[in-house]
Amino acid sequence: MTDAQLREAAERQLRANLRRGVSTVNGKPYSFCVPSTITYPFQWFWDSCFHAIVWSHIDPEQAKEELRTLLRAQKRNGRIPHRIVWEPRPLYPYRFYLHSTSFRRPVHSRFVQPPLLAQAVEAVYRRSADRAFLEETVPSVERLYRWLARARDPDRDGLVSIIHPYESGLDHKPSFDVALRLAHPSGRAAVLAVRRLDIWNRLLGYNLPLIFFADRFNVVDVLFNCAYAQGIASLSRLWRELGDTARADDCRHWAIATEAAILDRCRGPDGLYYDLYSRHRRLARTKTVTALAPLYLDGILKDEARQLVHAHLLNELEFSLPYPVPTVAADEPSFDPAFRSPAASGLWRGPTWVSTNWFVVQGLLKHGFLDEARHIVARTRDLVEQHGFREFYNPYTGEPYGARGFGWSTLIVDMLASLETA
Ligand code: GLC
């Protein structure tokens, strides 16, 4: 398959996942891609950001529509839900009732997801040069980041907390086990612990001060915070593009301070970056792919980046497997490269996903690790070419798992394009 054929396949996939109409929930128009037609038939926040990044190469107008649809779900306070239902159904998966405060119509979850919105808007702008789109979206995009700073930084240290594993986008990532008070759980036990947390959050009515006071699950997720910092850096560039230098400078300082806080607070003695949990901000020292996420930051020092790459990413005992990058380092007790079912295995406990590879590749290119980036893109390309746009893959054999026709696996198109411009 040539790159051009791969791009056509990606376009066919995104078009197959496209949903358009006028919502009978609120009369608003919508136009977005579902992550997959059977497994995930609704809108998800960070999936839409990824879809827009891929659309920006194929059809920038559709990319704008995908992001406008997300912004139409924005709450007055600035938050955008992690999952949005545009067409109501008589009945939803039971989790939806736990993730919302409405039992009748749980159309919006109370969660957020890694804030990649500003990056997605920037990608669309870079390929469409549509200034009017920036004028239309940037103020609302900033409101999301301001809400996170206000509502999700209880100790005002510049880092934002998630209140549920699903907010990380990496649902059952084993670094959450310790925060969930589990010692070496099976995948099934990890999933059940998340359900118990659901019930708890629901009982607290998703009241954030109460949730932080109770301190049951309060995690500074490294990837979430890297997406936040880089989102604010994107915002700064977008404000500058719009000629508002005061706002641009303000966001620039904010982004630099956020990066510094991540690099300072999350770094472990082995040079990896770990999630922090509880109000005591303990390091959750499980080696997962998000421990490499600070490569995606502008401000990481050369030596620290080199250590991440040479001591960890390229280490065959940890992340350098035949189809990198596994979600969990191979020498972690929780590492499970295979997958049976969501309930039995949980998600993100070993297999390789295209979205996390996308972050790693962005980071490698940013800091000049061109050969390493080429290698990961080539292996990701092999996975997609051999098995199609699946949800995730076995890091040893490439065996595909989970949803078929999975939207964000088309990110390979963006990864190939970034190699060309590197
Ligand atoms: C899974 C993933 C999450 C994603 C969602 C929809 O729950 O863990 O990151 O947003 O599916 O694709």
Coordinates of C-alpha atoms and ligand atoms in Angstrom, one line a residue:
M1 CA 0.0 0.0 0.0
T2 CA 1.4 3.4 -0.9
D3 CA 1.0 6.4 1.4
A4 CA -1.6 7.8 -0.9
Q5 CA -3.6 4.6 -0.7
L6 CA -3.4 4.6 3.1
R7 CA -4.7 8.1 3.1
E8 CA -7.6 7.1 0.9
A9 CA -8.4 4.2 3.2
A10 CA -8.3 6.7 6.2
E11 CA -10.7 9.0 4.4
R12 CA -13.1 6.1 3.6
Q13 CA -12.9 5.1 7.3
L14 CA -13.6 8.6 8.6
R15 CA -16.5 9.1 6.1
A16 CA -18.0 5.8 7.2
N17 CA -17.9 7.0 10.8
L18 CA -19.3 10.4 10.0
R19 CA -22.7 11.3 11.6
R20 CA -24.6 14.4 10.6
G21 CA -27.9 15.9 11.5
V22 CA -29.8 18.1 13.8
S23 CA -30.0 17.0 17.4
T24 CA -33.4 16.2 18.8
V25 CA -31.9 16.7 22.3
N26 CA -31.3 20.5 21.8
G27 CA -32.0 21.4 18.1
K28 CA -28.3 22.0 17.4
P29 CA -26.6 20.7 14.2
Y30 CA -23.9 18.1 14.6
S31 CA -21.3 16.7 12.2
F32 CA -18.6 14.5 13.7
C33 CA -17.1 11.0 13.5
V34 CA -18.0 8.3 16.0
P35 CA -14.9 6.4 17.2
S36 CA -16.4 3.2 15.8
T37 CA -19.9 2.5 14.6
I38 CA -20.6 -0.5 16.8
T39 CA -18.5 -0.2 19.9
Y40 CA -18.5 3.6 20.4
P41 CA -21.5 5.1 18.5
F42 CA -21.4 8.6 20.2
Q43 CA -19.0 11.6 20.3
W44 CA -15.9 11.4 22.4
F45 CA -13.9 14.5 23.2
W46 CA -10.3 13.6 22.5
D47 CA -11.3 11.2 19.7
S48 CA -12.9 14.2 18.0
C49 CA -9.7 16.2 18.4
F50 CA -7.7 13.4 16.7
H51 CA -10.3 13.1 14.0
A52 CA -10.0 16.8 13.3
I53 CA -6.2 16.5 13.1
V54 CA -6.6 13.8 10.4
W55 CA -9.4 15.6 8.6
S56 CA -7.2 18.7 8.4
H57 CA -5.1 16.8 5.9
I58 CA -8.0 15.4 3.9
D59 CA -10.9 17.8 4.2
P60 CA -10.3 20.9 6.4
E61 CA -14.0 22.0 6.2
Q62 CA -15.0 18.7 7.9
A63 CA -12.2 19.2 10.5
K64 CA -13.8 22.5 11.4
E65 CA -17.3 20.9 11.6
E66 CA -16.0 18.2 14.0
L67 CA -14.5 20.9 16.3
R68 CA -17.6 23.1 16.0
T69 CA -19.7 20.2 17.1
L70 CA -17.6 19.7 20.2
L71 CA -17.8 23.4 21.0
R72 CA -21.6 23.2 20.8
A73 CA -21.6 20.9 23.7
Q74 CA -19.5 23.3 25.9
K75 CA -21.1 24.2 29.2
R76 CA -21.5 27.7 30.4
N77 CA -18.5 27.3 32.8
G78 CA -16.2 26.2 29.9
R79 CA -16.1 22.5 30.4
I80 CA -16.7 20.2 27.5
P81 CA -18.0 16.7 28.4
H82 CA -15.9 13.7 27.5
R83 CA -18.8 11.9 25.9
I84 CA -21.7 13.5 24.1
V85 CA -24.9 12.0 22.8
W86 CA -26.5 14.0 20.0
E87 CA -29.4 11.6 19.3
P88 CA -31.2 10.3 22.4
R89 CA -31.9 6.6 22.8
P90 CA -34.5 4.9 25.0
L91 CA -31.8 3.2 26.9
Y92 CA -28.0 3.7 27.3
P93 CA -25.2 1.4 28.5
Y94 CA -25.6 1.4 32.3
R95 CA -22.3 3.2 32.8
F96 CA -23.8 6.3 31.2
Y97 CA -26.2 6.7 34.1
L98 CA -23.3 6.6 36.5
H99 CA -21.3 9.1 34.5
S100 CA -24.0 11.7 34.4
T101 CA -26.2 13.4 37.0
S102 CA -29.3 12.9 34.9
F103 CA -31.0 9.5 35.2
R104 CA -33.5 10.3 32.5
R105 CA -31.3 11.5 29.7
P106 CA -27.6 10.9 30.4
V107 CA -26.5 12.6 27.2
H108 CA -23.4 14.4 28.6
S109 CA -20.9 12.8 30.9
R110 CA -19.5 14.7 33.9
F111 CA -16.0 14.0 32.8
V112 CA -13.4 15.6 30.6
Q113 CA -10.6 14.1 28.5
P114 CA -7.0 15.2 27.7
P115 CA -7.4 18.7 26.5
L116 CA -6.1 18.5 22.9
L117 CA -8.7 21.0 21.6
A118 CA -6.3 24.0 21.1
Q119 CA -3.8 21.7 19.3
A120 CA -6.6 20.4 17.0
V121 CA -7.7 24.0 16.2
E122 CA -4.1 24.9 15.5
A123 CA -3.6 22.0 13.2
V124 CA -6.8 22.9 11.2
Y125 CA -5.7 26.6 11.1
R126 CA -2.2 25.6 9.8
R127 CA -3.7 23.7 6.9
S128 CA -6.6 26.0 6.1
A129 CA -5.2 29.5 7.0
D130 CA -8.8 30.3 7.9
R131 CA -8.5 33.3 10.3
A132 CA -12.3 33.6 10.7
F133 CA -12.3 30.0 12.1
L134 CA -9.8 31.2 14.8
E135 CA -11.8 34.2 15.6
E136 CA -14.9 32.0 16.0
T137 CA -13.3 29.3 18.1
V138 CA -10.3 30.6 20.1
P139 CA -12.2 32.4 22.9
S140 CA -14.3 29.3 23.6
V141 CA -11.3 27.1 23.4
E142 CA -9.5 29.2 26.0
R143 CA -12.6 28.9 28.3
L144 CA -12.0 25.1 28.5
Y145 CA -8.4 25.6 29.7
R146 CA -9.4 28.3 32.2
W147 CA -12.1 26.0 33.6
L148 CA -9.5 23.3 34.1
A149 CA -7.2 25.7 36.0
R150 CA -10.1 26.9 38.2
A151 CA -11.9 23.7 38.9
R152 CA -9.2 21.0 38.7
D153 CA -6.2 22.4 40.5
P154 CA -7.3 22.1 44.1
D155 CA -3.9 22.8 45.6
R156 CA -3.0 25.5 43.1
D157 CA 0.3 24.0 42.1
G158 CA -0.4 24.5 38.3
L159 CA -1.1 20.8 37.7
V160 CA -4.7 19.7 37.0
S161 CA -6.3 16.6 38.6
I162 CA -8.5 14.0 37.1
I163 CA -11.3 12.6 39.2
H164 CA -11.8 9.3 37.3
P165 CA -9.5 7.0 35.3
Y166 CA -11.6 7.6 32.1
E167 CA -10.7 11.2 32.2
S168 CA -7.1 10.2 31.3
G169 CA -8.3 8.6 28.1
L170 CA -6.3 5.5 29.2
D171 CA -9.1 3.9 31.1
H172 CA -7.5 1.1 33.1
K173 CA -3.9 2.2 32.9
P174 CA -2.1 0.3 35.7
S175 CA -0.6 3.4 37.3
F176 CA -4.2 4.0 38.6
D177 CA -4.2 0.7 40.5
V178 CA -2.4 2.2 43.5
A179 CA -4.7 5.3 43.5
L180 CA -7.6 2.8 43.5
R181 CA -6.0 1.0 46.4
L182 CA -5.4 -2.2 44.4
A183 CA -2.2 -4.3 44.7
H184 CA -1.5 -6.3 41.5
P185 CA -5.1 -6.7 40.4
S186 CA -6.3 -8.7 37.5
G187 CA -7.7 -6.7 34.6
R188 CA -11.2 -7.7 35.8
A189 CA -10.5 -6.4 39.4
A190 CA -9.2 -3.1 37.9
V191 CA -12.4 -2.7 35.9
L192 CA -14.5 -3.4 39.0
A193 CA -12.7 -0.9 41.1
V194 CA -13.5 1.8 38.5
R195 CA -17.2 0.8 38.8
R196 CA -17.1 1.3 42.5
L197 CA -15.5 4.7 42.0
D198 CA -18.4 5.5 39.6
I199 CA -20.9 4.8 42.3
W200 CA -19.0 7.0 44.7
N201 CA -18.7 9.9 42.3
R202 CA -22.4 9.6 41.5
L203 CA -23.4 9.6 45.2
L204 CA -21.3 12.8 45.6
G205 CA -23.3 14.3 42.7
Y206 CA -20.0 15.1 40.9
N207 CA -19.5 17.9 43.3
L208 CA -15.8 18.8 42.8
P209 CA -15.0 20.3 46.2
L210 CA -16.6 17.3 47.8
I211 CA -14.7 14.9 45.6
F212 CA -11.4 16.6 46.3
F213 CA -12.2 16.8 50.0
A214 CA -12.9 13.0 50.1
D215 CA -9.7 12.4 48.1
R216 CA -10.7 9.0 46.9
F217 CA -9.4 9.4 43.3
N218 CA -7.4 12.6 42.7
V219 CA -4.7 12.0 40.1
V220 CA -2.3 14.3 38.3
D221 CA -2.0 12.3 35.1
V222 CA 1.2 13.0 33.2
L223 CA -0.2 12.7 29.7
F224 CA -3.3 14.8 30.6
N225 CA -1.1 17.5 32.0
C226 CA 1.2 17.4 29.0
A227 CA -1.8 17.8 26.7
Y228 CA -2.9 20.7 28.9
A229 CA 0.5 22.5 28.8
Q230 CA 0.8 22.1 25.1
G231 CA -2.8 23.1 24.6
I232 CA -2.0 26.4 26.4
A233 CA 1.1 26.8 24.3
S234 CA -1.0 26.4 21.2
L235 CA -3.5 28.9 22.5
S236 CA -0.6 31.4 22.9
R237 CA 0.4 31.0 19.3
L238 CA -3.3 31.3 18.2
W239 CA -3.8 34.5 20.1
R240 CA -0.6 35.9 18.6
E241 CA -1.9 35.0 15.1
L242 CA -5.0 37.0 16.0
G243 CA -2.9 39.9 17.0
D244 CA -3.7 39.8 20.8
T245 CA -0.2 39.9 22.2
A246 CA -1.3 40.5 25.8
R247 CA -3.3 37.2 25.8
A248 CA -0.6 35.5 23.8
D249 CA 2.0 36.5 26.4
D250 CA -0.2 35.5 29.3
C251 CA -0.8 32.0 27.8
R252 CA 2.9 31.6 27.0
H253 CA 3.8 32.2 30.7
W254 CA 1.1 29.9 31.8
A255 CA 2.3 27.1 29.4
I256 CA 5.9 27.5 30.6
A257 CA 4.9 27.4 34.3
T258 CA 2.8 24.3 33.6
E259 CA 5.6 22.5 31.8
A260 CA 8.0 23.4 34.6
A261 CA 5.6 22.0 37.2
I262 CA 5.2 18.7 35.3
L263 CA 9.0 18.3 34.8
D264 CA 9.7 19.2 38.4
R265 CA 7.0 17.3 40.3
C266 CA 6.4 14.1 38.2
R267 CA 10.0 13.0 37.5
G268 CA 11.1 9.8 39.2
P269 CA 14.7 8.9 40.1
D270 CA 14.9 6.7 36.9
G271 CA 14.1 9.7 34.7
L272 CA 10.6 8.6 33.9
Y273 CA 7.6 10.8 34.7
Y274 CA 4.9 9.4 37.0
D275 CA 1.3 10.2 37.8
L276 CA 0.8 11.8 41.3
Y277 CA -2.1 10.6 43.4
S278 CA -4.0 11.8 46.4
R279 CA -3.7 15.2 48.0
H280 CA -0.3 14.1 49.3
R281 CA 0.8 13.9 45.6
R282 CA 2.5 10.5 45.9
L283 CA 4.4 9.2 42.8
A284 CA 2.5 6.2 41.2
R285 CA 5.7 4.4 40.1
T286 CA 4.3 2.2 37.4
K287 CA 6.1 2.4 34.0
T288 CA 3.4 3.1 31.4
V289 CA 3.6 4.9 28.1
T290 CA 2.5 8.1 29.7
A291 CA 5.8 8.1 31.7
L292 CA 7.3 9.1 28.3
A293 CA 4.8 11.9 27.6
P294 CA 7.0 14.8 28.7
L295 CA 9.0 14.3 25.5
Y296 CA 6.0 16.1 23.9
L297 CA 6.8 19.2 25.9
D298 CA 8.9 22.1 24.6
G299 CA 10.7 22.7 27.8
I300 CA 12.2 19.3 28.6
L301 CA 16.0 19.5 28.9
K302 CA 18.1 17.7 26.2
D303 CA 19.6 15.3 28.8
E304 CA 16.3 14.4 30.3
A305 CA 14.8 13.8 26.8
R306 CA 17.8 11.7 25.9
Q307 CA 17.4 9.6 29.1
L308 CA 13.7 9.0 28.3
V309 CA 14.6 7.8 24.8
H310 CA 17.8 5.8 25.4
A311 CA 17.2 4.4 28.8
H312 CA 13.5 3.6 28.4
L313 CA 11.9 4.0 24.9
L314 CA 14.7 2.0 23.3
N315 CA 15.1 -0.4 26.2
E316 CA 14.0 -4.0 25.1
L317 CA 13.1 -4.9 28.6
E318 CA 10.7 -2.0 28.8
F319 CA 9.2 -0.2 25.7
S320 CA 11.2 -1.4 22.7
L321 CA 9.0 -4.4 21.6
P322 CA 8.5 -5.6 18.0
Y323 CA 5.5 -3.3 17.6
P324 CA 6.2 -0.3 19.9
V325 CA 5.1 1.5 22.0
P326 CA 3.3 -0.9 24.5
T327 CA 1.0 0.9 26.9
V328 CA 2.9 -0.6 29.8
A329 CA 6.6 -1.5 30.1
A330 CA 7.2 -5.2 29.5
D331 CA 8.9 -5.7 32.8
E332 CA 6.0 -4.4 34.9
P333 CA 4.0 -7.1 36.7
S334 CA 0.8 -5.6 35.4
F335 CA 1.9 -5.8 31.7
D336 CA -0.5 -7.9 29.7
P337 CA 0.2 -7.8 25.9
A338 CA -2.9 -9.8 25.0
F339 CA -6.6 -8.9 25.3
R340 CA -9.6 -11.1 26.0
S341 CA -12.5 -8.7 26.5
P342 CA -13.0 -5.2 28.1
A343 CA -14.4 -6.7 31.3
A344 CA -11.7 -9.4 31.6
S345 CA -8.6 -7.5 30.6
G346 CA -9.5 -3.8 31.0
L347 CA -8.1 -1.4 28.4
W348 CA -4.6 0.1 28.2
R349 CA -2.8 -2.6 30.2
G350 CA -0.2 -3.6 27.6
P351 CA -1.2 -3.4 24.0
T352 CA 0.0 -0.7 21.5
W353 CA -2.4 2.1 20.5
V354 CA -2.0 4.5 17.6
S355 CA -2.9 7.6 19.7
T356 CA -0.2 7.2 22.3
N357 CA 2.3 6.5 19.5
W358 CA 1.2 9.8 18.0
F359 CA 2.3 11.6 21.2
V360 CA 5.6 9.8 21.3
V361 CA 6.3 10.6 17.7
Q362 CA 5.5 14.2 18.1
G363 CA 7.9 14.4 21.0
L364 CA 10.7 12.5 19.2
L365 CA 10.4 14.9 16.2
K366 CA 10.3 17.9 18.4
H367 CA 13.6 17.0 20.0
G368 CA 15.5 15.8 17.0
F369 CA 15.2 12.0 17.4
L370 CA 14.3 11.5 13.7
D371 CA 15.4 7.8 13.3
E372 CA 13.5 6.8 16.4
A373 CA 10.4 8.6 15.1
R374 CA 10.7 6.9 11.7
H375 CA 10.9 3.5 13.3
I376 CA 7.8 4.0 15.4
V377 CA 5.9 5.4 12.4
A378 CA 7.0 2.5 10.2
R379 CA 5.9 -0.1 12.7
T380 CA 2.6 1.7 13.3
R381 CA 2.1 1.8 9.6
D382 CA 2.7 -2.0 9.4
L383 CA 0.0 -2.6 12.0
V384 CA -2.6 -0.5 10.2
E385 CA -1.6 -1.9 6.8
Q386 CA -1.8 -5.5 7.9
H387 CA -4.8 -5.3 10.2
G388 CA -6.8 -2.2 9.3
F389 CA -7.8 0.6 11.7
R390 CA -8.3 -1.4 14.8
E391 CA -8.5 -0.1 18.4
F392 CA -5.2 -1.5 19.6
Y393 CA -2.7 -4.2 18.8
N394 CA -0.5 -6.9 20.5
P395 CA 3.0 -5.3 20.9
Y396 CA 4.7 -8.7 20.1
T397 CA 2.6 -10.1 17.3
G398 CA 0.6 -7.2 16.0
E399 CA -2.6 -9.2 16.5
P400 CA -5.4 -6.6 16.4
Y401 CA -8.0 -6.2 19.2
G402 CA -11.1 -4.2 20.1
A403 CA -13.2 -2.1 17.9
R404 CA -13.0 -2.3 14.1
G405 CA -13.0 0.8 11.9
F406 CA -11.6 2.8 14.8
G407 CA -11.4 6.5 14.0
W408 CA -8.2 7.7 15.6
S409 CA -6.1 4.9 14.2
T410 CA -6.2 7.0 11.0
L411 CA -3.7 9.2 12.9
I412 CA -1.1 7.3 10.9
V413 CA -1.8 9.8 8.1
D414 CA -0.8 12.7 10.4
M415 CA 2.3 10.8 11.6
L416 CA 3.5 10.2 8.0
A417 CA 2.9 13.8 7.2
S418 CA 4.9 15.0 10.2
L419 CA 7.8 12.8 9.1
E420 CA 7.8 14.6 5.7
T421 CA 8.0 18.0 7.2
A422 CA 10.5 17.1 9.9
Ligands
GLC1 C1 -12.1 4.1 25.2 C2 -10.7 4.8 25.3 C3 -11.0 6.3 25.4 C4 -11.7 6.7 24.1 C5 -13.0 5.9 24.0 C6 -13.7 6.2 22.7 O1 -12.9 4.3 26.3 O2 -10.1 4.4 26.5 O3 -9.7 7.0 25.4 O4 -12.0 8.1 24.1 O5 -12.8 4.5 24.1 O6 -12.9 5.8 21.6

